[in-house]
Amino acid sequence: MTIIDSQVHVYEANTPKRPWRSVPNWPPHVTGDEMVAAMDAVGVDGAVFISAFSMYGYDGSYAVEVQRAHPDKFGIVKPVDPDDPAVADVVAEWKKTPGAVGIRIFLRDEEHRAPDDPGHDRILRAAVRYDLPVNILCWGNIDAGTALIDRHPDTRFILDHLGILQPRVPPAPPQPWADLPKVLALARRPNVVIKVSGACTLSKEPYPFPDIWDPLARIFDAWGFERCLWGTDWTRAFAVVNYEQAVTPFVETKRLSDSERAMLMGGACAKAYRWSPKKA
């Protein structure tokens, strides 16, 4: 099977050439070359590289640089700015970029944006026009995310990180799956698929995180494997789980059939992004 990680963040060291906006609790650098080496070590064939907003804001230039160096390994996604009146032109240009497979927006509490925000309306209309899926991060604010998805039924949405707020450091929160009923209800919307990314960070048990499988089974039942995109969310998950530990439980679990595993760990991602890595 082809294994595709639906979410990785790759970045170079913090330098004056390309300074970080903030300094998260991540390694000093995980370059494109280093990410490819980590994927190769555990049999991951390719990944969707989400340009890290915390470091680079709306600048996707490093993603472009890495994809150019590793065109067979990465599809790339960049955040777009709802406050930019010309954001539709940005989306149009991104569509022309080699390896570009999607764009990203945020609807977390800290964004203080309503579901009818005119900037998001501009972005989502452009996404339909230029046929790009929209990654939406609305964890902790899933009611607003659901309202935005309902407002734009023609847009293809990819729900980031299970729609569930995930910790940057251990331990998992007291009720890590509290929003699960809302996530299951969202499955009724046909224009959205879900990233099963960062799931290991929600575990209260050590590796191989056995307590994630019962709630994940409910997600698989509601969404269907063809709409579930496995991913590690590495390096955001760095302080909780290393890359191998985020991959191996899904490769080795007995809770998945071979066909379910193939769809979850690559097939659904290739379908949602209309992109696959090229195997050597």
mmCIF file of C-alpha atoms in Angstrom:
data_model
loop_
_atom_site.group_PDB
_atom_site.id
_atom_site.type_symbol
_atom_site.label_atom_id
_atom_site.label_comp_id
_atom_site.label_asym_id
_atom_site.label_seq_id
_atom_site.Cartn_x
_atom_site.Cartn_y
_atom_site.Cartn_z
ATOM 1 C CA MET A 1 0.000 0.000 0.000
ATOM 2 C CA THR A 2 1.026 3.607 -0.509
ATOM 3 C CA ILE A 3 1.341 5.414 2.843
ATOM 4 C CA ILE A 4 0.686 9.164 2.802
ATOM 5 C CA ASP A 5 0.984 11.301 5.919
ATOM 6 C CA SER A 6 -1.809 13.875 5.624
ATOM 7 C CA GLN A 7 -0.098 16.462 7.816
ATOM 8 C CA VAL A 8 3.531 17.292 8.476
ATOM 9 C CA HIS A 9 5.170 20.621 9.282
ATOM 10 C CA VAL A 10 8.649 21.089 7.821
ATOM 11 C CA TYR A 11 10.847 24.100 8.475
ATOM 12 C CA GLU A 12 14.421 25.306 8.495
ATOM 13 C CA ALA A 13 16.278 26.838 11.414
ATOM 14 C CA ASN A 14 15.225 30.276 12.638
ATOM 15 C CA THR A 15 17.507 32.678 10.747
ATOM 16 C CA PRO A 16 17.333 36.284 9.524
ATOM 17 C CA LYS A 17 16.884 34.911 5.997
ATOM 18 C CA ARG A 18 13.529 33.382 6.923
ATOM 19 C CA PRO A 19 12.723 34.342 10.526
ATOM 20 C CA TRP A 20 10.052 32.570 12.510
ATOM 21 C CA ARG A 21 6.994 34.509 13.692
ATOM 22 C CA SER A 22 7.100 32.602 16.987
ATOM 23 C CA VAL A 23 9.214 29.879 18.559
ATOM 24 C CA PRO A 24 7.134 26.766 19.345
ATOM 25 C CA ASN A 25 8.342 23.822 21.415
ATOM 26 C CA TRP A 26 9.571 22.010 18.316
ATOM 27 C CA PRO A 27 13.066 20.865 17.293
ATOM 28 C CA PRO A 28 15.410 23.640 16.083
ATOM 29 C CA HIS A 29 14.800 22.476 12.516
ATOM 30 C CA VAL A 30 13.156 19.674 10.585
ATOM 31 C CA THR A 31 14.166 20.409 7.014
ATOM 32 C CA GLY A 32 12.719 18.799 3.939
ATOM 33 C CA ASP A 33 15.715 16.467 3.733
ATOM 34 C CA GLU A 34 15.302 15.497 7.396
ATOM 35 C CA MET A 35 11.577 14.873 6.989
ATOM 36 C CA VAL A 36 12.168 12.636 3.980
ATOM 37 C CA ALA A 37 14.748 10.665 5.951
ATOM 38 C CA ALA A 38 12.279 10.223 8.844
ATOM 39 C CA MET A 39 9.549 9.065 6.452
ATOM 40 C CA ASP A 40 11.862 6.686 4.605
ATOM 41 C CA ALA A 41 12.941 5.107 7.899
ATOM 42 C CA VAL A 42 9.389 3.971 8.685
ATOM 43 C CA GLY A 43 8.042 3.331 5.187
ATOM 44 C CA VAL A 44 5.979 6.488 4.646
ATOM 45 C CA ASP A 45 5.939 7.170 0.899
ATOM 46 C CA GLY A 46 4.960 10.835 0.926
ATOM 47 C CA ALA A 47 3.246 13.582 2.866
ATOM 48 C CA VAL A 48 1.106 16.659 2.638
ATOM 49 C CA PHE A 49 3.373 19.441 3.907
ATOM 50 C CA ILE A 50 1.294 22.097 5.656
ATOM 51 C CA SER A 51 3.271 25.329 5.846
ATOM 52 C CA ALA A 52 3.471 26.154 9.559
ATOM 53 C CA PHE A 53 1.495 29.305 10.322
ATOM 54 C CA SER A 54 3.136 29.636 13.737
ATOM 55 C CA MET A 55 6.499 30.066 12.033
ATOM 56 C CA TYR A 56 5.885 31.448 8.555
ATOM 57 C CA GLY A 57 2.421 32.989 8.661
ATOM 58 C CA TYR A 58 0.968 33.196 5.164
ATOM 59 C CA ASP A 59 4.380 32.802 3.489
ATOM 60 C CA GLY A 60 4.505 29.437 1.729
ATOM 61 C CA SER A 61 7.925 29.954 0.158
ATOM 62 C CA TYR A 62 9.704 27.294 2.187
ATOM 63 C CA ALA A 63 7.063 24.735 1.248
ATOM 64 C CA VAL A 64 7.628 25.611 -2.411
ATOM 65 C CA GLU A 65 11.387 25.259 -1.932
ATOM 66 C CA VAL A 66 11.086 21.843 -0.284
ATOM 67 C CA GLN A 67 8.595 20.558 -2.844
ATOM 68 C CA ARG A 68 10.922 21.618 -5.642
ATOM 69 C CA ALA A 69 13.725 19.607 -4.033
ATOM 70 C CA HIS A 70 11.480 16.590 -3.360
ATOM 71 C CA PRO A 71 8.703 16.700 -5.967
ATOM 72 C CA ASP A 72 7.918 12.992 -5.606
ATOM 73 C CA LYS A 73 7.498 13.218 -1.822
ATOM 74 C CA PHE A 74 5.424 16.285 -0.948
ATOM 75 C CA GLY A 75 2.152 17.922 -1.835
ATOM 76 C CA ILE A 76 1.997 21.388 -0.283
ATOM 77 C CA VAL A 77 -0.672 23.466 1.482
ATOM 78 C CA LYS A 78 -0.398 27.060 2.650
ATOM 79 C CA PRO A 79 -2.564 29.226 4.882
ATOM 80 C CA VAL A 80 -4.286 32.140 3.161
ATOM 81 C CA ASP A 81 -5.199 35.476 4.704
ATOM 82 C CA PRO A 82 -8.894 36.320 5.134
ATOM 83 C CA ASP A 83 -7.959 39.961 5.724
ATOM 84 C CA ASP A 84 -6.346 40.254 2.271
ATOM 85 C CA PRO A 85 -8.889 41.804 -0.120
ATOM 86 C CA ALA A 86 -6.959 40.208 -3.002
ATOM 87 C CA VAL A 87 -6.938 36.741 -1.459
ATOM 88 C CA ALA A 88 -8.737 35.255 -4.480
ATOM 89 C CA ASP A 89 -5.723 36.217 -6.595
ATOM 90 C CA VAL A 90 -3.453 34.531 -4.016
ATOM 91 C CA VAL A 91 -5.498 31.339 -4.321
ATOM 92 C CA ALA A 92 -5.324 31.545 -8.120
ATOM 93 C CA GLU A 93 -1.532 31.882 -8.037
ATOM 94 C CA TRP A 94 -1.190 29.052 -5.519
ATOM 95 C CA LYS A 95 -3.209 26.780 -7.812
ATOM 96 C CA LYS A 96 -0.510 27.280 -10.471
ATOM 97 C CA THR A 97 2.311 26.370 -8.061
ATOM 98 C CA PRO A 98 3.901 22.971 -8.722
ATOM 99 C CA GLY A 99 2.868 20.546 -5.988
ATOM 100 C CA ALA A 100 0.163 22.789 -4.488
ATOM 101 C CA VAL A 101 -2.736 20.590 -3.369
ATOM 102 C CA GLY A 102 -4.781 22.805 -1.033
ATOM 103 C CA ILE A 103 -5.088 25.899 1.146
ATOM 104 C CA ARG A 104 -5.734 26.344 4.857
ATOM 105 C CA ILE A 105 -7.888 28.577 7.068
ATOM 106 C CA PHE A 106 -8.326 28.889 10.836
ATOM 107 C CA LEU A 107 -11.509 29.212 12.839
ATOM 108 C CA ARG A 108 -10.172 28.697 16.332
ATOM 109 C CA ASP A 109 -11.466 30.762 19.254
ATOM 110 C CA GLU A 110 -8.376 32.964 19.147
ATOM 111 C CA GLU A 111 -9.129 34.078 15.570
ATOM 112 C CA HIS A 112 -12.320 35.822 16.772
ATOM 113 C CA ARG A 113 -14.005 35.258 13.408
ATOM 114 C CA ALA A 114 -17.628 34.413 12.837
ATOM 115 C CA PRO A 115 -18.717 31.704 10.376
ATOM 116 C CA ASP A 116 -20.017 34.452 8.075
ATOM 117 C CA ASP A 117 -16.711 36.334 8.061
ATOM 118 C CA PRO A 118 -16.457 38.012 4.620
ATOM 119 C CA GLY A 119 -12.773 37.119 4.316
ATOM 120 C CA HIS A 120 -13.530 33.442 4.632
ATOM 121 C CA ASP A 121 -16.351 33.832 2.134
ATOM 122 C CA ARG A 122 -13.830 35.260 -0.377
ATOM 123 C CA ILE A 123 -11.428 32.391 0.236
ATOM 124 C CA LEU A 124 -14.033 29.667 -0.025
ATOM 125 C CA ARG A 125 -15.540 31.030 -3.223
ATOM 126 C CA ALA A 126 -12.037 31.136 -4.708
ATOM 127 C CA ALA A 127 -11.379 27.575 -3.566
ATOM 128 C CA VAL A 128 -14.413 26.405 -5.527
ATOM 129 C CA ARG A 129 -13.428 28.446 -8.566
ATOM 130 C CA TYR A 130 -9.871 27.096 -8.611
ATOM 131 C CA ASP A 131 -10.788 23.605 -7.418
ATOM 132 C CA LEU A 132 -8.684 23.407 -4.265
ATOM 133 C CA PRO A 133 -9.701 21.702 -1.021
ATOM 134 C CA VAL A 134 -9.678 23.842 2.117
ATOM 135 C CA ASN A 135 -8.042 22.573 5.291
ATOM 136 C CA ILE A 136 -9.923 24.010 8.259
ATOM 137 C CA LEU A 137 -8.580 24.104 11.811
ATOM 138 C CA CYS A 138 -11.504 24.717 14.135
ATOM 139 C CA TRP A 139 -10.622 22.569 17.139
ATOM 140 C CA GLY A 140 -12.182 23.923 20.306
ATOM 141 C CA ASN A 141 -14.648 25.824 18.110
ATOM 142 C CA ILE A 142 -16.268 23.062 16.108
ATOM 143 C CA ASP A 143 -19.759 24.585 16.199
ATOM 144 C CA ALA A 144 -18.434 27.584 14.259
ATOM 145 C CA GLY A 145 -16.575 25.289 11.894
ATOM 146 C CA THR A 146 -19.738 23.313 11.236
ATOM 147 C CA ALA A 147 -21.652 26.521 10.525
ATOM 148 C CA LEU A 148 -18.964 27.629 8.044
ATOM 149 C CA ILE A 149 -19.027 24.249 6.296
ATOM 150 C CA ASP A 150 -22.827 24.429 6.045
ATOM 151 C CA ARG A 151 -22.568 27.966 4.649
ATOM 152 C CA HIS A 152 -20.370 26.726 1.768
ATOM 153 C CA PRO A 153 -21.777 23.382 0.580
ATOM 154 C CA ASP A 154 -19.884 23.538 -2.721
ATOM 155 C CA THR A 155 -16.463 23.837 -1.058
ATOM 156 C CA ARG A 156 -14.369 20.726 -0.421
ATOM 157 C CA PHE A 157 -13.284 20.853 3.231
ATOM 158 C CA ILE A 158 -10.653 18.788 5.028
ATOM 159 C CA LEU A 159 -11.164 18.948 8.800
ATOM 160 C CA ASP A 160 -7.835 19.208 10.590
ATOM 161 C CA HIS A 161 -6.857 17.046 13.565
ATOM 162 C CA LEU A 162 -10.137 15.192 14.098
ATOM 163 C CA GLY A 163 -11.770 18.536 14.911
ATOM 164 C CA ILE A 164 -10.583 17.935 18.487
ATOM 165 C CA LEU A 165 -8.263 20.181 20.497
ATOM 166 C CA GLN A 166 -4.948 18.400 20.967
ATOM 167 C CA PRO A 167 -2.160 19.096 23.474
ATOM 168 C CA ARG A 168 1.286 20.330 22.523
ATOM 169 C CA VAL A 169 2.763 18.684 25.625
ATOM 170 C CA PRO A 170 1.672 15.703 27.730
ATOM 171 C CA PRO A 171 -0.511 14.767 29.449
ATOM 172 C CA ALA A 172 -3.720 14.495 27.470
ATOM 173 C CA PRO A 173 -6.572 16.660 28.832
ATOM 174 C CA PRO A 174 -8.983 15.114 31.367
ATOM 175 C CA GLN A 175 -11.686 14.601 28.715
ATOM 176 C CA PRO A 176 -9.748 14.482 25.441
ATOM 177 C CA TRP A 177 -12.702 13.231 23.379
ATOM 178 C CA ALA A 178 -15.339 15.600 24.782
ATOM 179 C CA ASP A 179 -16.156 17.017 21.322
ATOM 180 C CA LEU A 180 -16.492 13.580 19.726
ATOM 181 C CA PRO A 181 -20.326 13.749 19.434
ATOM 182 C CA LYS A 182 -20.030 16.978 17.416
ATOM 183 C CA VAL A 183 -17.369 15.400 15.205
ATOM 184 C CA LEU A 184 -19.633 12.433 14.544
ATOM 185 C CA ALA A 185 -22.547 14.729 13.680
ATOM 186 C CA LEU A 186 -20.360 16.638 11.212
ATOM 187 C CA ALA A 187 -19.876 13.404 9.239
ATOM 188 C CA ARG A 188 -23.349 13.929 7.760
ATOM 189 C CA ARG A 189 -21.971 16.772 5.615
ATOM 190 C CA PRO A 190 -20.918 15.281 2.277
ATOM 191 C CA ASN A 191 -18.476 18.102 1.412
ATOM 192 C CA VAL A 192 -16.020 17.416 4.245
ATOM 193 C CA VAL A 193 -13.481 14.699 5.025
ATOM 194 C CA ILE A 194 -11.560 14.319 8.279
ATOM 195 C CA LYS A 195 -7.881 14.105 9.112
ATOM 196 C CA VAL A 196 -7.146 11.415 11.658
ATOM 197 C CA SER A 197 -4.019 13.365 12.521
ATOM 198 C CA GLY A 198 -2.394 13.839 15.905
ATOM 199 C CA ALA A 199 -4.590 11.117 17.425
ATOM 200 C CA CYS A 200 -1.760 9.698 19.549
ATOM 201 C CA THR A 201 -1.536 12.986 21.460
ATOM 202 C CA LEU A 202 -5.032 12.306 22.866
ATOM 203 C CA SER A 203 -3.975 9.071 24.540
ATOM 204 C CA LYS A 204 -3.737 8.771 28.317
ATOM 205 C CA GLU A 205 -1.697 5.592 27.976
ATOM 206 C CA PRO A 206 1.907 5.170 26.847
ATOM 207 C CA TYR A 207 2.978 3.950 23.421
ATOM 208 C CA PRO A 208 1.392 2.237 21.500
ATOM 209 C CA PHE A 209 -1.559 4.304 22.820
ATOM 210 C CA PRO A 210 -4.215 1.553 23.000
ATOM 211 C CA ASP A 211 -6.985 3.818 24.311
ATOM 212 C CA ILE A 212 -7.314 5.766 21.035
ATOM 213 C CA TRP A 213 -8.956 2.911 19.156
ATOM 214 C CA ASP A 214 -12.458 2.898 20.641
ATOM 215 C CA PRO A 215 -13.128 6.586 19.884
ATOM 216 C CA LEU A 216 -11.420 6.251 16.507
ATOM 217 C CA ALA A 217 -13.679 3.299 15.687
ATOM 218 C CA ARG A 218 -16.687 5.561 16.198
ATOM 219 C CA ILE A 219 -15.150 8.091 13.786
ATOM 220 C CA PHE A 220 -14.447 5.402 11.192
ATOM 221 C CA ASP A 221 -18.039 4.154 11.475
ATOM 222 C CA ALA A 222 -19.528 7.641 11.097
ATOM 223 C CA TRP A 223 -17.248 8.981 8.382
ATOM 224 C CA GLY A 224 -16.266 5.832 6.478
ATOM 225 C CA PHE A 225 -12.646 4.996 5.771
ATOM 226 C CA GLU A 226 -12.772 6.651 2.350
ATOM 227 C CA ARG A 227 -13.218 9.995 4.169
ATOM 228 C CA CYS A 228 -10.606 9.455 6.935
ATOM 229 C CA LEU A 229 -7.048 10.680 6.290
ATOM 230 C CA TRP A 230 -4.373 9.339 8.637
ATOM 231 C CA GLY A 231 -1.587 11.729 9.608
ATOM 232 C CA THR A 232 1.006 12.313 12.315
ATOM 233 C CA ASP A 233 0.894 16.106 12.759
ATOM 234 C CA TRP A 234 4.613 15.939 13.198
ATOM 235 C CA THR A 235 6.390 18.128 14.237
ATOM 236 C CA ARG A 236 3.650 19.856 16.227
ATOM 237 C CA ALA A 237 3.253 16.598 18.127
ATOM 238 C CA PHE A 238 7.018 16.396 18.780
ATOM 239 C CA ALA A 239 6.856 16.855 22.568
ATOM 240 C CA VAL A 240 4.282 14.057 22.897
ATOM 241 C CA VAL A 241 5.313 11.440 20.337
ATOM 242 C CA ASN A 242 8.219 10.833 17.981
ATOM 243 C CA TYR A 243 7.645 10.178 14.298
ATOM 244 C CA GLU A 244 8.010 6.407 14.433
ATOM 245 C CA GLN A 245 5.604 6.207 17.385
ATOM 246 C CA ALA A 246 2.991 8.196 15.437
ATOM 247 C CA VAL A 247 3.218 5.805 12.472
ATOM 248 C CA THR A 248 3.714 2.309 13.887
ATOM 249 C CA PRO A 249 0.443 1.907 15.882
ATOM 250 C CA PHE A 250 -1.561 2.380 12.682
ATOM 251 C CA VAL A 251 0.642 0.015 10.680
ATOM 252 C CA GLU A 252 0.552 -2.734 13.313
ATOM 253 C CA THR A 253 -2.909 -2.512 14.913
ATOM 254 C CA LYS A 254 -5.199 -5.527 14.594
ATOM 255 C CA ARG A 255 -8.226 -3.208 14.699
ATOM 256 C CA LEU A 256 -7.959 -2.536 10.948
ATOM 257 C CA SER A 257 -8.297 -4.893 7.999
ATOM 258 C CA ASP A 258 -5.750 -4.622 5.204
ATOM 259 C CA SER A 259 -8.195 -2.759 2.987
ATOM 260 C CA GLU A 260 -9.205 -0.375 5.791
ATOM 261 C CA ARG A 261 -5.554 0.328 6.582
ATOM 262 C CA ALA A 262 -4.733 1.019 2.941
ATOM 263 C CA MET A 263 -7.600 3.501 2.645
ATOM 264 C CA LEU A 264 -6.922 5.214 5.988
ATOM 265 C CA MET A 265 -3.161 5.479 5.521
ATOM 266 C CA GLY A 266 -3.086 6.653 1.931
ATOM 267 C CA GLY A 267 -6.076 5.998 -0.280
ATOM 268 C CA ALA A 268 -8.388 8.569 1.276
ATOM 269 C CA CYS A 269 -5.662 11.217 1.315
ATOM 270 C CA ALA A 270 -4.855 10.675 -2.360
ATOM 271 C CA LYS A 271 -8.550 11.010 -3.187
ATOM 272 C CA ALA A 272 -9.115 14.151 -1.098
ATOM 273 C CA TYR A 273 -6.067 16.016 -2.398
ATOM 274 C CA ARG A 274 -6.032 14.420 -5.870
ATOM 275 C CA TRP A 275 -2.342 13.810 -5.349
ATOM 276 C CA SER A 276 -0.071 10.859 -4.645
ATOM 277 C CA PRO A 277 3.681 10.567 -4.117
ATOM 278 C CA LYS A 278 5.727 8.736 -6.694
ATOM 279 C CA LYS A 279 7.367 5.632 -5.296
ATOM 280 C CA ALA A 280 11.042 5.101 -6.062
#
